[in-house]
GROMACS .gro file of C-alpha atoms in nm:
model
  269
    1MET     CA    1   3.594  -1.143   3.083
    2ARG     CA    2   3.281  -1.351   3.045
    3ARG     CA    3   3.063  -1.041   3.051
    4VAL     CA    4   3.282  -0.874   2.792
    5ARG     CA    5   3.246  -1.175   2.561
    6ALA     CA    6   2.871  -1.177   2.615
    7GLY     CA    7   2.850  -0.806   2.537
    8LEU     CA    8   3.055  -0.844   2.221
    9GLY     CA    9   2.839  -1.140   2.123
   10TRP     CA   10   2.527  -0.926   2.152
   11VAL     CA   11   2.680  -0.643   1.951
   12PHE     CA   12   2.821  -0.853   1.667
   13VAL     CA   13   2.605  -1.169   1.653
   14ARG     CA   14   2.294  -1.191   1.870
   15GLY     CA   15   2.204  -0.825   1.828
   16PRO     CA   16   2.197  -0.839   1.445
   17ALA     CA   17   2.007  -1.168   1.459
   18ALA     CA   18   1.751  -1.022   1.699
   19ALA     CA   19   1.713  -0.712   1.481
   20TYR     CA   20   1.645  -0.927   1.176
   21ALA     CA   21   1.397  -1.144   1.365
   22LEU     CA   22   1.213  -0.831   1.482
   23ALA     CA   23   1.205  -0.686   1.131
   24ASP     CA   24   1.091  -1.019   0.984
   25SER     CA   25   0.804  -1.033   1.232
   26GLY     CA   26   0.649  -0.727   1.069
   27SER     CA   27   0.652  -0.525   1.390
   28SER     CA   28   0.671  -0.146   1.356
   29LEU     CA   29   0.913  -0.143   1.650
   30PHE     CA   30   1.203  -0.219   1.417
   31GLY     CA   31   1.151   0.092   1.204
   32ILE     CA   32   1.089   0.314   1.505
   33GLY     CA   33   1.387   0.168   1.691
   34ALA     CA   34   1.615   0.214   1.390
   35VAL     CA   35   1.523   0.582   1.357
   36VAL     CA   36   1.562   0.641   1.731
   37ALA     CA   37   1.897   0.461   1.736
   38MET     CA   38   2.029   0.665   1.445
   39ALA     CA   39   1.917   0.987   1.609
   40LEU     CA   40   2.072   0.894   1.945
   41VAL     CA   41   2.403   0.778   1.799
   42ALA     CA   42   2.422   1.084   1.575
   43GLY     CA   43   2.344   1.308   1.875
   44VAL     CA   44   2.611   1.142   2.087
   45GLY     CA   45   2.859   1.171   1.803
   46ALA     CA   46   2.774   1.538   1.755
   47GLY     CA   47   2.819   1.600   2.128
   48ILE     CA   48   3.158   1.428   2.134
   49GLY     CA   49   3.259   1.619   1.823
   50ALA     CA   50   3.157   1.950   1.981
   51LEU     CA   51   3.361   1.873   2.294
   52ALA     CA   52   3.659   1.778   2.078
   53GLY     CA   53   3.618   2.104   1.887
   54LEU     CA   54   3.618   2.302   2.210
   55ALA     CA   55   3.926   2.120   2.335
   56ALA     CA   56   4.110   2.174   2.008
   57GLN     CA   57   3.983   2.535   1.975
   58ALA     CA   58   3.829   2.446   1.638
   59PRO     CA   59   3.489   2.556   1.500
   60VAL     CA   60   3.234   2.381   1.720
   61GLY     CA   61   2.967   2.358   1.451
   62ASP     CA   62   3.196   2.183   1.203
   63ALA     CA   63   3.327   1.945   1.469
   64ALA     CA   64   2.972   1.858   1.580
   65PHE     CA   65   2.871   1.791   1.220
   66VAL     CA   66   3.169   1.559   1.168
   67GLY     CA   67   3.088   1.376   1.492
   68GLY     CA   68   2.726   1.331   1.388
   69MET     CA   69   2.832   1.192   1.048
   70VAL     CA   70   3.071   0.952   1.221
   71GLY     CA   71   2.782   0.834   1.441
   72LEU     CA   72   2.558   0.776   1.140
   73GLY     CA   73   2.844   0.593   0.971
   74ALA     CA   74   2.877   0.364   1.271
   75VAL     CA   75   2.507   0.277   1.257
   76THR     CA   76   2.532   0.212   0.883
   77ALA     CA   77   2.835  -0.015   0.938
   78TRP     CA   78   2.640  -0.209   1.201
   79LEU     CA   79   2.348  -0.257   0.961
   80VAL     CA   80   2.589  -0.389   0.697
   81LEU     CA   81   2.734  -0.624   0.959
   82SER     CA   82   2.382  -0.743   1.035
   83LEU     CA   83   2.333  -0.841   0.672
   84VAL     CA   84   2.659  -1.038   0.680
   85VAL     CA   85   2.553  -1.217   1.000
   86VAL     CA   86   2.213  -1.304   0.852
   87ALA     CA   87   2.379  -1.435   0.533
   88VAL     CA   88   2.610  -1.660   0.737
   89LEU     CA   89   2.316  -1.790   0.939
   90TRP     CA   90   2.128  -1.865   0.617
   91VAL     CA   91   2.422  -2.066   0.481
   92ARG     CA   92   2.454  -2.260   0.806
   93GLY     CA   93   2.081  -2.322   0.826
   94ILE     CA   94   2.041  -2.158   1.167
   95SER     CA   95   1.741  -1.936   1.232
   96PRO     CA   96   1.811  -1.579   1.356
   97SER     CA   97   1.542  -1.621   1.620
   98GLN     CA   98   1.730  -1.921   1.758
   99VAL     CA   99   2.051  -1.719   1.780
  100ALA     CA  100   1.874  -1.421   1.937
  101THR     CA  101   1.705  -1.629   2.207
  102GLY     CA  102   2.004  -1.860   2.262
  103LYS     CA  103   1.793  -2.171   2.204
  104LYS     CA  104   1.971  -2.421   1.983
  105SER     CA  105   1.788  -2.624   1.721
  106THR     CA  106   1.709  -2.978   1.827
  107GLY     CA  107   1.614  -3.143   1.498
  108ARG     CA  108   1.652  -3.136   1.125
  109HIS     CA  109   1.333  -2.936   1.077
  110ALA     CA  110   1.388  -2.694   1.366
  111SER     CA  111   1.425  -2.392   1.137
  112ALA     CA  112   1.119  -2.470   0.928
  113SER     CA  113   0.873  -2.320   1.173
  114ASP     CA  114   0.977  -1.962   1.094
  115GLY     CA  115   1.038  -2.007   0.723
  116TRP     CA  116   1.416  -2.017   0.752
  117ARG     CA  117   1.639  -2.242   0.545
  118ARG     CA  118   1.693  -2.593   0.676
  119ARG     CA  119   2.026  -2.767   0.645
  120GLY     CA  120   2.045  -2.959   0.321
  121GLN     CA  121   1.809  -2.726   0.136
  122PRO     CA  122   1.932  -2.518  -0.162
  123LEU     CA  123   2.129  -2.210  -0.058
  124VAL     CA  124   1.953  -1.990  -0.315
  125PRO     CA  125   1.574  -1.953  -0.272
  126GLY     CA  126   1.354  -1.922  -0.578
  127SER     CA  127   1.217  -1.590  -0.450
  128LEU     CA  128   1.565  -1.436  -0.478
  129VAL     CA  129   1.587  -1.538  -0.843
  130GLY     CA  130   1.247  -1.385  -0.912
  131PHE     CA  131   1.341  -1.067  -0.726
  132PHE     CA  132   1.655  -1.008  -0.934
  133LEU     CA  133   1.474  -1.077  -1.259
  134LEU     CA  134   1.184  -0.848  -1.168
  135ILE     CA  135   1.420  -0.564  -1.073
  136ALA     CA  136   1.616  -0.619  -1.396
  137VAL     CA  137   1.295  -0.582  -1.597
  138LEU     CA  138   1.197  -0.263  -1.412
  139PHE     CA  139   1.541  -0.105  -1.449
  140GLY     CA  140   1.555  -0.213  -1.812
  141ALA     CA  141   1.220  -0.046  -1.881
  142LEU     CA  142   1.346   0.278  -1.724
  143GLY     CA  143   1.666   0.257  -1.931
  144LEU     CA  144   1.478   0.198  -2.256
  145HIS     CA  145   1.248   0.491  -2.182
  146ALA     CA  146   1.547   0.716  -2.113
  147ARG     CA  147   1.713   0.596  -2.435
  148SER     CA  148   1.397   0.681  -2.628
  149VAL     CA  149   1.390   1.032  -2.482
  150ALA     CA  150   1.761   1.087  -2.550
  151ARG     CA  151   1.748   0.959  -2.909
  152PRO     CA  152   1.865   1.227  -3.158
  153ALA     CA  153   1.608   1.368  -3.398
  154ASN     CA  154   1.603   1.226  -3.753
  155GLN     CA  155   1.598   1.574  -3.902
  156ALA     CA  156   1.816   1.883  -3.870
  157THR     CA  157   1.767   2.068  -3.542
  158ALA     CA  158   1.850   2.406  -3.396
  159ILE     CA  159   1.863   2.558  -3.047
  160THR     CA  160   1.669   2.855  -2.915
  161ASN     CA  161   1.564   2.987  -2.576
  162GLY     CA  162   1.219   2.935  -2.430
  163THR     CA  163   1.046   3.078  -2.124
  164VAL     CA  164   0.842   2.897  -1.861
  165VAL     CA  165   0.494   3.049  -1.889
  166ALA     CA  166   0.295   2.811  -1.667
  167VAL     CA  167   0.363   2.565  -1.385
  168HIS     CA  168   0.141   2.262  -1.321
  169GLU     CA  169   0.163   2.107  -0.975
  170PRO     CA  170   0.149   1.725  -0.958
  171GLY     CA  171  -0.184   1.560  -0.887
  172TRP     CA  172  -0.256   1.322  -0.603
  173PHE     CA  173  -0.154   1.016  -0.801
  174ASP     CA  174   0.113   1.175  -1.021
  175ARG     CA  175   0.478   1.102  -0.956
  176GLY     CA  176   0.747   1.365  -0.990
  177SER     CA  177   0.734   1.738  -0.927
  178GLY     CA  178   0.481   1.834  -1.191
  179SER     CA  179   0.520   1.989  -1.534
  180VAL     CA  180   0.565   2.327  -1.699
  181ASP     CA  181   0.461   2.496  -2.022
  182ILE     CA  182   0.755   2.644  -2.213
  183ARG     CA  183   0.697   2.899  -2.488
  184TYR     CA  184   0.956   2.973  -2.756
  185THR     CA  185   0.954   3.168  -3.080
  186VAL     CA  186   1.095   3.067  -3.420
  187ALA     CA  187   1.078   3.308  -3.717
  188GLY     CA  188   0.823   3.523  -3.536
  189VAL     CA  189   0.589   3.233  -3.463
  190GLY     CA  190   0.531   3.123  -3.104
  191HIS     CA  191   0.517   2.760  -2.997
  192THR     CA  192   0.439   2.601  -2.661
  193ILE     CA  193   0.551   2.262  -2.532
  194GLU     CA  194   0.496   2.082  -2.204
  195SER     CA  195   0.797   1.948  -2.019
  196THR     CA  196   0.888   1.805  -1.680
  197ARG     CA  197   0.947   2.057  -1.404
  198ASP     CA  198   1.258   1.881  -1.279
  199PRO     CA  199   1.484   1.806  -1.580
  200GLY     CA  200   1.793   1.664  -1.411
  201GLU     CA  201   1.986   1.921  -1.211
  202HIS     CA  202   1.734   2.201  -1.270
  203PHE     CA  203   1.406   2.285  -1.100
  204LEU     CA  204   1.198   2.514  -1.320
  205ARG     CA  205   0.999   2.811  -1.197
  206LEU     CA  206   0.778   3.063  -1.367
  207GLY     CA  207   0.983   3.293  -1.593
  208ASP     CA  208   1.292   3.068  -1.613
  209VAL     CA  209   1.475   3.059  -1.946
  210VAL     CA  210   1.519   2.709  -2.090
  211PRO     CA  211   1.722   2.602  -2.397
  212ILE     CA  212   1.496   2.432  -2.652
  213GLU     CA  213   1.595   2.199  -2.933
  214TYR     CA  214   1.350   2.208  -3.225
  215VAL     CA  215   1.328   2.052  -3.569
  216VAL     CA  216   1.414   2.311  -3.834
  217ALA     CA  217   1.154   2.185  -4.082
  218GLU     CA  218   0.884   2.162  -3.811
  219PRO     CA  219   0.954   2.421  -3.538
  220ALA     CA  220   0.654   2.307  -3.334
  221LYS     CA  221   0.844   1.986  -3.254
  222GLY     CA  222   1.061   2.108  -2.968
  223ARG     CA  223   1.200   1.962  -2.649
  224SER     CA  224   1.408   2.084  -2.358
  225THR     CA  225   1.777   2.014  -2.407
  226TRP     CA  226   1.807   1.970  -2.030
  227VAL     CA  227   1.560   1.680  -2.047
  228VAL     CA  228   1.764   1.520  -2.327
  229GLU     CA  229   2.093   1.560  -2.138
  230SER     CA  230   1.942   1.413  -1.821
  231ALA     CA  231   1.795   1.120  -2.016
  232ARG     CA  232   2.136   1.041  -2.164
  233GLU     CA  233   2.284   1.013  -1.817
  234ASP     CA  234   1.988   0.815  -1.685
  235ARG     CA  235   2.004   0.577  -1.981
  236VAL     CA  236   2.352   0.459  -1.890
  237PHE     CA  237   2.270   0.437  -1.520
  238TRP     CA  238   1.949   0.236  -1.555
  239LEU     CA  239   2.080   0.002  -1.825
  240TRP     CA  240   2.391  -0.075  -1.619
  241LEU     CA  241   2.174  -0.152  -1.317
  242ALA     CA  242   1.949  -0.371  -1.530
  243GLY     CA  243   2.252  -0.561  -1.662
  244ILE     CA  244   2.393  -0.614  -1.312
  245CYS     CA  245   2.058  -0.738  -1.177
  246ALA     CA  246   2.013  -0.965  -1.480
  247GLY     CA  247   2.360  -1.112  -1.419
  248LEU     CA  248   2.280  -1.166  -1.052
  249GLY     CA  249   1.951  -1.325  -1.156
  250LEU     CA  250   2.130  -1.568  -1.386
  251LEU     CA  251   2.387  -1.657  -1.120
  252SER     CA  252   2.123  -1.705  -0.850
  253GLY     CA  253   1.913  -1.904  -1.097
  254ALA     CA  254   2.206  -2.134  -1.165
  255GLY     CA  255   2.262  -2.175  -0.790
  256TYR     CA  256   1.893  -2.249  -0.738
  257ALA     CA  257   1.893  -2.510  -1.017
  258VAL     CA  258   2.206  -2.682  -0.883
  259GLY     CA  259   2.061  -2.685  -0.531
  260ARG     CA  260   1.736  -2.837  -0.655
  261LEU     CA  261   1.923  -3.108  -0.843
  262ARG     CA  262   2.135  -3.193  -0.540
  263SER     CA  263   1.843  -3.194  -0.299
  264SER     CA  264   1.645  -3.421  -0.533
  265GLY     CA  265   1.928  -3.675  -0.535
  266ARG     CA  266   2.011  -3.644  -0.906
  267ARG     CA  267   2.367  -3.541  -0.835
  268GLY     CA  268   2.450  -3.747  -0.537
  269GLY     CA  269   2.235  -3.549  -0.289
   0.00000   0.00000   0.00000
């Protein structure tokens, strides 16, 4: 029974703490070990699924796939559990390295040596507040850019079909999948615009037909309708994320301020 309890302790407490301590040390072993563990668990799950498929006279390939997905799900659940364990240790002011090694803290400043929270310090670190605010700014910038792209034209527009006449591969320092030149004709006059190669759910190739929205009074001002539709979806997604991160930043900022006041003794700390 004692060994069972020790094994369960390693799986659900000491193991997650040790994994976090290894990751926090900057060692590449954590990343390598995580990939190897996922592959092994997925392989074992696929093997068990294949055996179950044979026993049930079901398609072996489908059963192996389901088993592999179950294995990956188990690893993901364990990683989520690890985050919960680390959060509890942070609140209690106990270092993960202490839990992993089994050595208990012996003084008030025992957790300070590895940068962990000490008991009595604010629960919310200032770095967390800065992180949420920074991410909110980044997501907000992406949302505003998408809103600008999706904004309707101020003049009357019409739709025509264009053809991809050239494909430009991305450069070394360019993000995305490159760009394309799309040529379309209005009233017998040809026009060419440059657009992204990956507008949402489409991946453009040479000769593909693309719907183009152009300004009736100025036909040279055209844009891919697929880009506009994708930007409208991205606008909502990025702005919602920015709002959530901003809200979390405000909440964590309030927690940080309250913790600072209490630790400074202004509110009975």
